[in-house]
C-alpha positions in Angstrom: -0.1 -8.2 -15.3 -1.0 -5.8 -12.7 1.8 -4.9 -10.2 1.6 -6.9 -6.9 2.8 -5.7 -3.6 6.5 -6.5 -3.0 5.5 -7.9 0.5 3.2 -10.8 -0.8 4.3 -14.2 -2.1 1.9 -16.6 -4.0 1.2 -20.2 -3.1 3.1 -21.6 -6.1 6.3 -20.0 -5.0 5.9 -21.0 -1.2 5.0 -24.5 -2.2 8.1 -24.6 -4.3 10.4 -23.4 -1.4 9.0 -25.8 1.4 11.8 -27.6 3.2 14.5 -24.9 2.1 16.9 -24.1 4.8 16.6 -20.5 6.0 12.7 -20.3 5.3 10.6 -19.9 8.4 6.8 -20.1 7.9 4.7 -18.5 10.6 0.8 -19.3 11.1 -0.5 -15.9 12.5 -4.1 -16.8 12.5 -6.2 -15.0 15.2 -10.2 -14.5 15.1 -12.7 -12.4 16.8 -15.0 -14.2 19.0 -18.0 -13.7 16.6 -16.0 -15.6 13.9 -16.2 -18.7 16.0 -12.9 -20.0 14.9 -10.1 -21.4 17.1 -6.8 -20.7 15.4 -4.5 -23.1 17.6 -7.1 -25.9 17.1 -7.1 -25.3 13.3 -3.4 -25.1 13.2 -3.1 -28.4 15.1 -5.5 -30.1 12.6 -3.8 -28.8 9.6 -0.9 -26.4 8.7 1.5 -25.8 6.0 4.6 -28.0 6.3 7.2 -26.4 8.6 4.8 -23.9 9.9 5.1 -22.4 13.4 2.1 -21.1 15.3 2.4 -17.5 16.5 0.0 -16.9 19.4 -1.1 -13.2 19.1 -2.5 -13.2 22.6 0.9 -14.4 23.9 3.5 -12.5 22.1 2.5 -9.3 23.7 3.7 -6.8 26.4 2.7 -8.5 29.8 2.9 -5.2 31.5 0.2 -3.4 29.2 -3.6 -3.6 30.2 -4.3 -3.3 26.5 -4.7 -6.2 24.2 -2.1 -7.2 21.5 0.6 -4.5 22.7 3.9 -4.9 21.1 6.3 -6.6 23.5 9.6 -5.0 24.3 12.5 -6.2 21.8 14.1 -8.6 24.5 10.8 -10.4 25.0 10.0 -10.6 21.4 13.3 -12.1 20.8 12.9 -14.7 23.4 9.5 -15.7 21.8 10.7 -15.8 18.4 14.0 -17.3 19.2 12.1 -20.2 20.9 10.3 -20.9 17.8 13.6 -21.4 15.9 13.5 -18.3 13.9 16.3 -16.0 13.0 16.2 -12.4 11.9 18.2 -13.5 8.8 15.7 -16.0 7.7 13.1 -15.4 4.9 10.0 -15.3 7.0 6.7 -16.0 5.5 3.7 -15.2 7.6 0.0 -16.5 6.8 -3.4 -16.4 8.4 -6.7 -18.5 7.7 -8.7 -15.9 5.3 -5.8 -14.0 4.1 -4.9 -10.4 4.6 -6.6 -10.3 8.1 -4.2 -10.9 10.9 -1.0 -11.9 9.1 -0.1 -8.3 8.3 0.0 -7.5 12.1 2.9 -10.2 12.5 4.5 -9.1 9.3 4.6 -5.6 10.8 6.0 -6.8 14.2 8.8 -8.8 12.5 9.6 -5.6 10.4 9.4 -3.3 13.4 12.0 -5.7 15.2 14.4 -5.5 12.4 13.8 -8.6 10.3 14.4 -7.5 6.6 12.9 -10.5 4.5 9.4 -10.9 5.7 6.4 -11.7 3.3 2.9 -12.6 3.6 1.1 -15.6 1.7 -1.4 -14.0 -0.7 -4.7 -15.8 -0.2 -4.2 -17.2 3.1 -4.4 -20.9 4.2 -8.0 -21.2 3.5 -7.3 -20.7 -0.3 -4.1 -22.9 0.1 -6.3 -25.8 1.4 -9.0 -25.1 -1.3 -6.5 -25.5 -4.0 -5.4 -29.0 -2.6 -2.0 -28.0 -1.6 -0.1 -30.1 1.0 -0.9 -29.7 4.6 0.0 -31.7 7.8 -1.1 -32.1 11.2 2.5 -33.2 12.4 4.1 -30.8 14.9 6.7 -28.7 13.5 10.0 -29.4 15.2 12.6 -26.7 15.5 15.7 -26.0 17.5 15.9 -22.8 19.5 17.6 -20.0 17.7 19.0 -16.5 18.5 16.7 -13.6 17.0 18.8 -10.4 17.0 16.4 -7.4 17.1 16.9 -3.9 15.6 14.0 -2.2 16.8 12.6 0.7 14.7 10.5 2.9 17.0 9.5 5.1 14.0 7.0 2.5 13.0 5.0 2.8 16.3 2.7 5.4 17.5 1.5 6.0 20.8 -1.4 8.0 22.3 0.5 11.2 22.5 1.4 11.0 18.9 -2.1 10.5 18.0 -3.2 13.5 20.2 -0.4 15.8 18.5 -1.7 14.5 15.0 -5.2 15.7 15.8 -4.1 19.0 17.4 -1.6 19.9 14.7 -2.7 18.0 11.6 1.2 16.6 11.4 -0.3 13.1 10.5 -3.3 11.8 9.0 -5.1 9.1 10.9 -6.5 5.9 8.8 -9.0 3.7 10.7 -9.2 0.1 9.5 -12.4 -1.0 11.5 -15.7 -1.8 9.5 -17.7 1.4 8.5 -20.5 1.0 11.1 -17.9 0.7 14.1 -16.1 3.7 12.7 -19.4 5.7 12.6 -20.5 4.3 16.0 -23.6 2.9 14.4 -22.4 -0.6 15.7 -21.1 -1.0 19.2 -17.5 -2.0 20.0 -16.9 -5.7 20.9 -15.1 -4.6 24.0 -16.9 -3.6 27.1 -16.4 0.1 28.1 -15.2 1.1 24.9 -17.1 4.0 23.2 -18.3 3.9 19.6 -17.1 6.4 16.9 -13.7 7.6 15.6 -11.0 10.0 16.4 -11.4 13.6 15.1 -10.4 13.9 11.4 -9.8 10.1 10.9 -10.4 8.7 7.4 -12.2 5.2 7.2 -10.1 2.6 5.4 -11.8 -0.7 6.2 -9.1 -3.4 6.2 -11.4 -5.6 4.0 -11.6 -3.2 1.3 -8.0 -3.6 0.6 -8.2 -7.4 -0.3 -10.4 -9.6 -2.5 -11.0 -13.4 -1.4 -7.9 -13.1 0.9 -5.8 -11.7 -1.9 -4.1 -8.2 -1.5 -5.3 -6.0 -4.1 -2.7 -4.9 -6.9 -0.8 -1.9 -6.2 -2.6 0.5 -8.2 -5.9 -0.5 -6.8 -4.4 -0.1 -3.3 -3.3 3.5 -4.3 -6.8 4.3 -5.7 -8.6 2.9 -2.5 -6.3 4.9 -0.2 -6.7 8.1 -2.0 -10.5 7.5 -2.4 -10.6 7.3 1.4 -9.1 10.9 1.6 -5.5 10.0 2.3 -2.7 12.4 0.9 -0.1 9.8 0.0 2.7 12.4 0.1 2.0 13.0 3.9 2.5 11.0 7.1 -0.2 8.6 8.2 -0.9 6.7 11.5 -2.9 3.5 11.1 -5.4 2.3 13.8 -8.0 -0.2 14.4 -9.7 -2.0 17.3 -6.5 -3.3 18.9 -3.8 -2.9 16.6 -4.1 -5.9 14.4 -6.0 -5.0 11.2 -4.3 -1.5 11.3 -1.4 -3.4 9.8 -3.5 -4.1 6.7 -3.5 -0.3 6.0 0.3 -0.4 6.9 0.8 -3.0 4.3 -1.2 -1.2 1.8 0.7 2.0 2.3 4.2 0.3 2.2 3.1 -1.5 -0.9 2.5 1.7 -2.9 5.7 3.1 -1.7 4.6 5.3 1.3 7.2 5.0 4.0 6.3 7.8 6.6 3.6 5.7 8.5 3.2 4.6 12.1 0.9 2.0 13.7 -0.9 3.1 16.8 -0.5 0.2 18.9 -3.3 1.0 21.6 -5.7 1.7 18.7 -9.5 2.3 19.4 -9.3 -0.1 22.5 -7.1 2.6 24.4 -8.6 5.7 22.7 -12.1 4.8 23.0 -11.7 3.3 26.4 -10.6 6.6 28.0 -12.7 9.5 29.3 -10.2 12.0 28.3 -10.3 11.6 24.4 -12.2 13.2 22.0 -14.6 10.8 20.1 -16.6 11.8 17.0 -19.7 9.6 15.6 -21.0 9.7 12.1 -19.6 8.8 8.8 -17.4 12.0 8.5 
């Protein structure tokens, strides 16, 4: 059997764990406007028993003018504690299609110090298609205390990216679709230029999974290397607003690459400024 990522769990395992004390299940679904899906409405209509909805537009830094910015540890703890989740729980995160937005919340929990965080391989769409149990009943939880242990080494800012470009001390891996990376397709956010950072490698998030299932470890390694990444050197991951960059982070971590940071401002910050270098084309 091909080796699977240590950070994913399969549906059989999760179904067998439902109702177990110390298990927290998080629905981290979020969609682009073009996908025409409402994650909260879908959650209200059907979710895995015991799942809590994680609003990726709410659990953010309210002081930032960028979308989806990681909140400060204290605010993150307030949000997650109100969901009834402890940092000591076994936390399983899922999204609708699988390996789309769940990795971002997996990364957030790990960055804030939770050690046992996993992603449901295949996502909720495959869970439902297999006829597994769902419910529309609201999940009732008691408030909890989430103790954070923030790891700043998992996060990159714009100055880190500038330094990486200037010195080559880190590679940049961009998770956006190829035509957005090249600038052939416009960015979905107004005022954001098309293209990519100088020297960045195109690693489309969707290339790292199949039908919502994360590729086996050796296939991930091959995809990352084929994109031009040196897996013995540091990597900064990026995307449109910091969500799908975490799919590359997940792939890197899955193959044993530990020296990686996620650029939280991502292309919305970089492409939205007038003082940053932008390259178009496929190289």
